[in-house]
Amino acid sequence: MPSPTSSAGYKKVDAVRLMRDDPKVGADVKKSLYKPCAADEYPVEVTYASLTGGSSPDVIVNVMTCADSVGIGSYVYRRDSGAKDGYDNVYANEQPSVSAAVNKGQLEISKQTYAAGDQVCCPSGEDVTTYRWAGGRFRQDDEYHTDYSKTTVDSIPAPDDSGAGPEG
């Protein structure tokens, strides 16, 4: 397994242009990249980190909806001088509510899960899958699920601040 290296010295990438030109990016995601959400702000989050052991940091891109910032696509681009734009798409996930991150040198993909009646703001849980780079591609390493509590702060009893401790 390649050891993660510092992303210092990364070269900033025009992620919007990179993805518009990428035939592996689906039409729905590309549609969201042709108009900024506000001013010149596109719904993308870009992270630079070494995931694939290359000589340059990889580019991790999350694309979200403008309205509610729900993830609609996550991608990893690896530096490749032979590829168009110098990057090769080595991971793509276009399942709604997806988000990619780096955790301990591995690719971590999170997907919010919703039960019937859940609002976009309030998922019931989250599925997380980690991948490691091996044999020239990402291979699943681990996965887990978390159920979120539906308890709200308003329903938790307030502590007794009366100062009257236990009677004795």
Short mmCIF file of C-alpha atoms in Angstrom, two decimals:
data_model
loop_
_atom_site.label_atom_id
_atom_site.label_comp_id
_atom_site.label_asym_id
_atom_site.label_seq_id
_atom_site.Cartn_x
_atom_site.Cartn_y
_atom_site.Cartn_z
CA MET A 1 0.00 0.00 0.00
CA PRO A 2 1.44 3.41 -0.91
CA SER A 3 2.14 5.64 2.02
CA PRO A 4 0.32 8.96 2.08
CA THR A 5 2.49 11.95 1.43
CA SER A 6 2.03 15.62 2.07
CA SER A 7 -0.16 17.47 -0.40
CA ALA A 8 2.16 20.47 -0.12
CA GLY A 9 3.19 21.74 -3.50
CA TYR A 10 -0.04 20.77 -5.17
CA LYS A 11 -1.00 22.45 -8.41
CA LYS A 12 -4.46 24.01 -8.29
CA VAL A 13 -6.76 22.42 -10.85
CA ASP A 14 -9.77 23.93 -12.61
CA ALA A 15 -12.06 21.14 -11.40
CA VAL A 16 -15.13 22.48 -13.20
CA ARG A 17 -13.37 22.44 -16.58
CA LEU A 18 -11.75 19.08 -15.84
CA MET A 19 -15.14 17.53 -15.12
CA ARG A 20 -16.94 19.19 -18.03
CA ASP A 21 -14.35 17.61 -20.37
CA ASP A 22 -14.47 14.19 -18.68
CA PRO A 23 -16.57 11.60 -20.59
CA LYS A 24 -16.90 9.54 -17.37
CA VAL A 25 -18.91 12.34 -15.68
CA GLY A 26 -22.65 11.85 -16.13
CA ALA A 27 -24.97 14.31 -17.88
CA ASP A 28 -26.86 15.29 -14.68
CA VAL A 29 -23.63 16.22 -12.90
CA LYS A 30 -22.29 18.09 -15.93
CA LYS A 31 -25.56 20.03 -16.14
CA SER A 32 -24.96 21.36 -12.62
CA LEU A 33 -21.50 22.60 -13.69
CA TYR A 34 -22.60 24.86 -16.53
CA LYS A 35 -24.02 27.61 -14.33
CA PRO A 36 -22.56 28.89 -11.06
CA CYS A 37 -24.72 28.88 -7.93
CA ALA A 38 -23.92 32.53 -7.18
CA ALA A 39 -21.54 34.96 -8.86
CA ASP A 40 -18.71 32.69 -10.01
CA GLU A 41 -19.11 30.04 -7.28
CA TYR A 42 -19.69 26.53 -8.61
CA PRO A 43 -21.04 23.74 -6.37
CA VAL A 44 -17.70 21.94 -6.09
CA GLU A 45 -15.36 21.12 -3.24
CA VAL A 46 -11.80 20.18 -4.17
CA THR A 47 -9.28 18.38 -1.96
CA TYR A 48 -5.67 17.58 -2.85
CA ALA A 49 -4.16 14.49 -1.22
CA SER A 50 -1.99 11.51 -2.04
CA LEU A 51 -4.24 8.47 -2.33
CA THR A 52 -2.73 6.59 -5.27
CA GLY A 53 0.97 6.89 -4.50
CA GLY A 54 1.70 9.05 -7.54
CA SER A 55 4.37 11.74 -7.64
CA SER A 56 1.69 14.47 -7.48
CA PRO A 57 -1.27 14.77 -5.11
CA ASP A 58 -4.56 13.36 -6.39
CA VAL A 59 -7.55 15.63 -6.90
CA ILE A 60 -10.72 14.69 -5.00
CA VAL A 61 -13.81 16.52 -6.27
CA ASN A 62 -17.28 16.60 -4.70
CA VAL A 63 -20.14 18.13 -6.69
CA MET A 64 -23.23 19.31 -4.81
CA THR A 65 -26.60 20.81 -5.61
CA CYS A 66 -26.80 24.59 -5.33
CA ALA A 67 -30.08 24.62 -3.42
CA ASP A 68 -29.27 22.35 -0.47
CA SER A 69 -25.62 21.26 -0.92
CA VAL A 70 -26.49 17.58 -1.30
CA GLY A 71 -23.68 15.60 -2.92
CA ILE A 72 -24.49 14.39 -6.42
CA GLY A 73 -21.05 13.16 -7.48
CA SER A 74 -17.62 12.35 -6.08
CA TYR A 75 -14.50 11.76 -8.16
CA VAL A 76 -10.79 11.12 -7.82
CA TYR A 77 -8.37 12.27 -10.51
CA ARG A 78 -4.81 10.97 -10.69
CA ARG A 79 -2.02 12.88 -12.42
CA ASP A 80 -1.30 11.24 -15.79
CA SER A 81 0.70 13.11 -18.40
CA GLY A 82 -0.76 10.87 -21.12
CA ALA A 83 -4.39 11.74 -20.28
CA LYS A 84 -6.30 14.72 -21.62
CA ASP A 85 -5.78 17.67 -19.23
CA GLY A 86 -3.05 15.59 -17.55
CA TYR A 87 -5.47 13.79 -15.20
CA ASP A 88 -7.16 10.42 -15.33
CA ASN A 89 -10.50 9.78 -13.60
CA VAL A 90 -9.74 6.76 -11.35
CA TYR A 91 -12.92 6.86 -9.23
CA ALA A 92 -16.46 8.10 -9.83
CA ASN A 93 -19.63 7.78 -7.75
CA GLU A 94 -22.80 9.60 -8.82
CA GLN A 95 -25.24 8.28 -6.22
CA PRO A 96 -27.21 11.12 -4.61
CA SER A 97 -26.01 12.28 -1.19
CA VAL A 98 -22.47 11.04 -1.83
CA SER A 99 -19.36 12.72 -0.46
CA ALA A 100 -15.68 11.78 -0.78
CA ALA A 101 -13.00 12.57 1.79
CA VAL A 102 -9.55 11.40 2.86
CA ASN A 103 -9.15 9.53 6.12
CA LYS A 104 -5.78 8.13 7.19
CA GLY A 105 -4.53 8.06 3.60
CA GLN A 106 -7.58 6.20 2.29
CA LEU A 107 -10.52 7.30 0.17
CA GLU A 108 -13.64 7.51 2.34
CA ILE A 109 -17.05 7.62 0.63
CA SER A 110 -20.04 8.67 2.73
CA LYS A 111 -23.63 8.36 1.62
CA GLN A 112 -26.52 9.73 3.66
CA THR A 113 -29.42 7.29 4.07
CA TYR A 114 -33.02 8.37 4.29
CA ALA A 115 -36.08 6.61 5.68
CA ALA A 116 -39.58 7.36 4.43
CA GLY A 117 -40.55 10.84 5.60
CA ASP A 118 -36.99 12.12 6.19
CA GLN A 119 -36.37 15.64 4.94
CA VAL A 120 -33.20 16.41 2.94
CA CYS A 121 -31.77 18.17 5.99
CA CYS A 122 -32.29 15.25 8.29
CA PRO A 123 -31.13 11.80 7.08
CA SER A 124 -31.70 8.70 9.21
CA GLY A 125 -28.13 7.54 8.91
CA GLU A 126 -24.96 7.22 6.91
CA ASP A 127 -23.13 4.46 5.05
CA VAL A 128 -19.34 4.85 4.92
CA THR A 129 -17.02 2.80 2.73
CA THR A 130 -13.24 3.12 2.72
CA TYR A 131 -11.06 2.24 -0.25
CA ARG A 132 -7.33 1.75 -0.60
CA TRP A 133 -5.31 2.00 -3.79
CA ALA A 134 -3.95 -1.40 -4.84
CA GLY A 135 -3.18 -2.97 -8.19
CA GLY A 136 -3.84 0.25 -10.08
CA ARG A 137 -7.35 0.84 -8.75
CA PHE A 138 -9.35 1.53 -5.59
CA ARG A 139 -10.36 -1.61 -3.72
CA GLN A 140 -12.90 -1.66 -0.91
CA ASP A 141 -11.21 -1.91 2.47
CA ASP A 142 -14.01 -1.50 5.02
CA GLU A 143 -17.59 -0.34 5.44
CA TYR A 144 -19.90 0.63 8.26
CA HIS A 145 -23.32 2.16 8.88
CA THR A 146 -24.36 4.72 11.49
CA ASP A 147 -27.98 5.34 12.53
CA TYR A 148 -28.52 8.94 13.59
CA SER A 149 -30.53 9.80 16.68
CA LYS A 150 -33.86 11.49 16.02
CA THR A 151 -33.73 13.08 19.48
CA THR A 152 -33.80 16.85 19.39
CA VAL A 153 -32.27 19.14 21.97
CA ASP A 154 -35.75 20.36 22.92
CA SER A 155 -36.80 16.87 24.01
CA ILE A 156 -33.87 16.30 26.39
CA PRO A 157 -34.75 17.22 29.99
CA ALA A 158 -32.83 20.18 31.32
CA PRO A 159 -30.46 19.51 34.23
CA ASP A 160 -31.68 20.43 37.70
CA ASP A 161 -29.96 23.76 38.44
CA SER A 162 -31.76 24.36 41.75
CA GLY A 163 -28.66 23.48 43.72
CA ALA A 164 -30.71 21.16 45.93
CA GLY A 165 -28.63 18.01 45.73
CA PRO A 166 -29.83 14.63 46.90
CA GLU A 167 -31.61 14.72 50.21
CA GLY A 168 -29.84 12.97 52.97
#
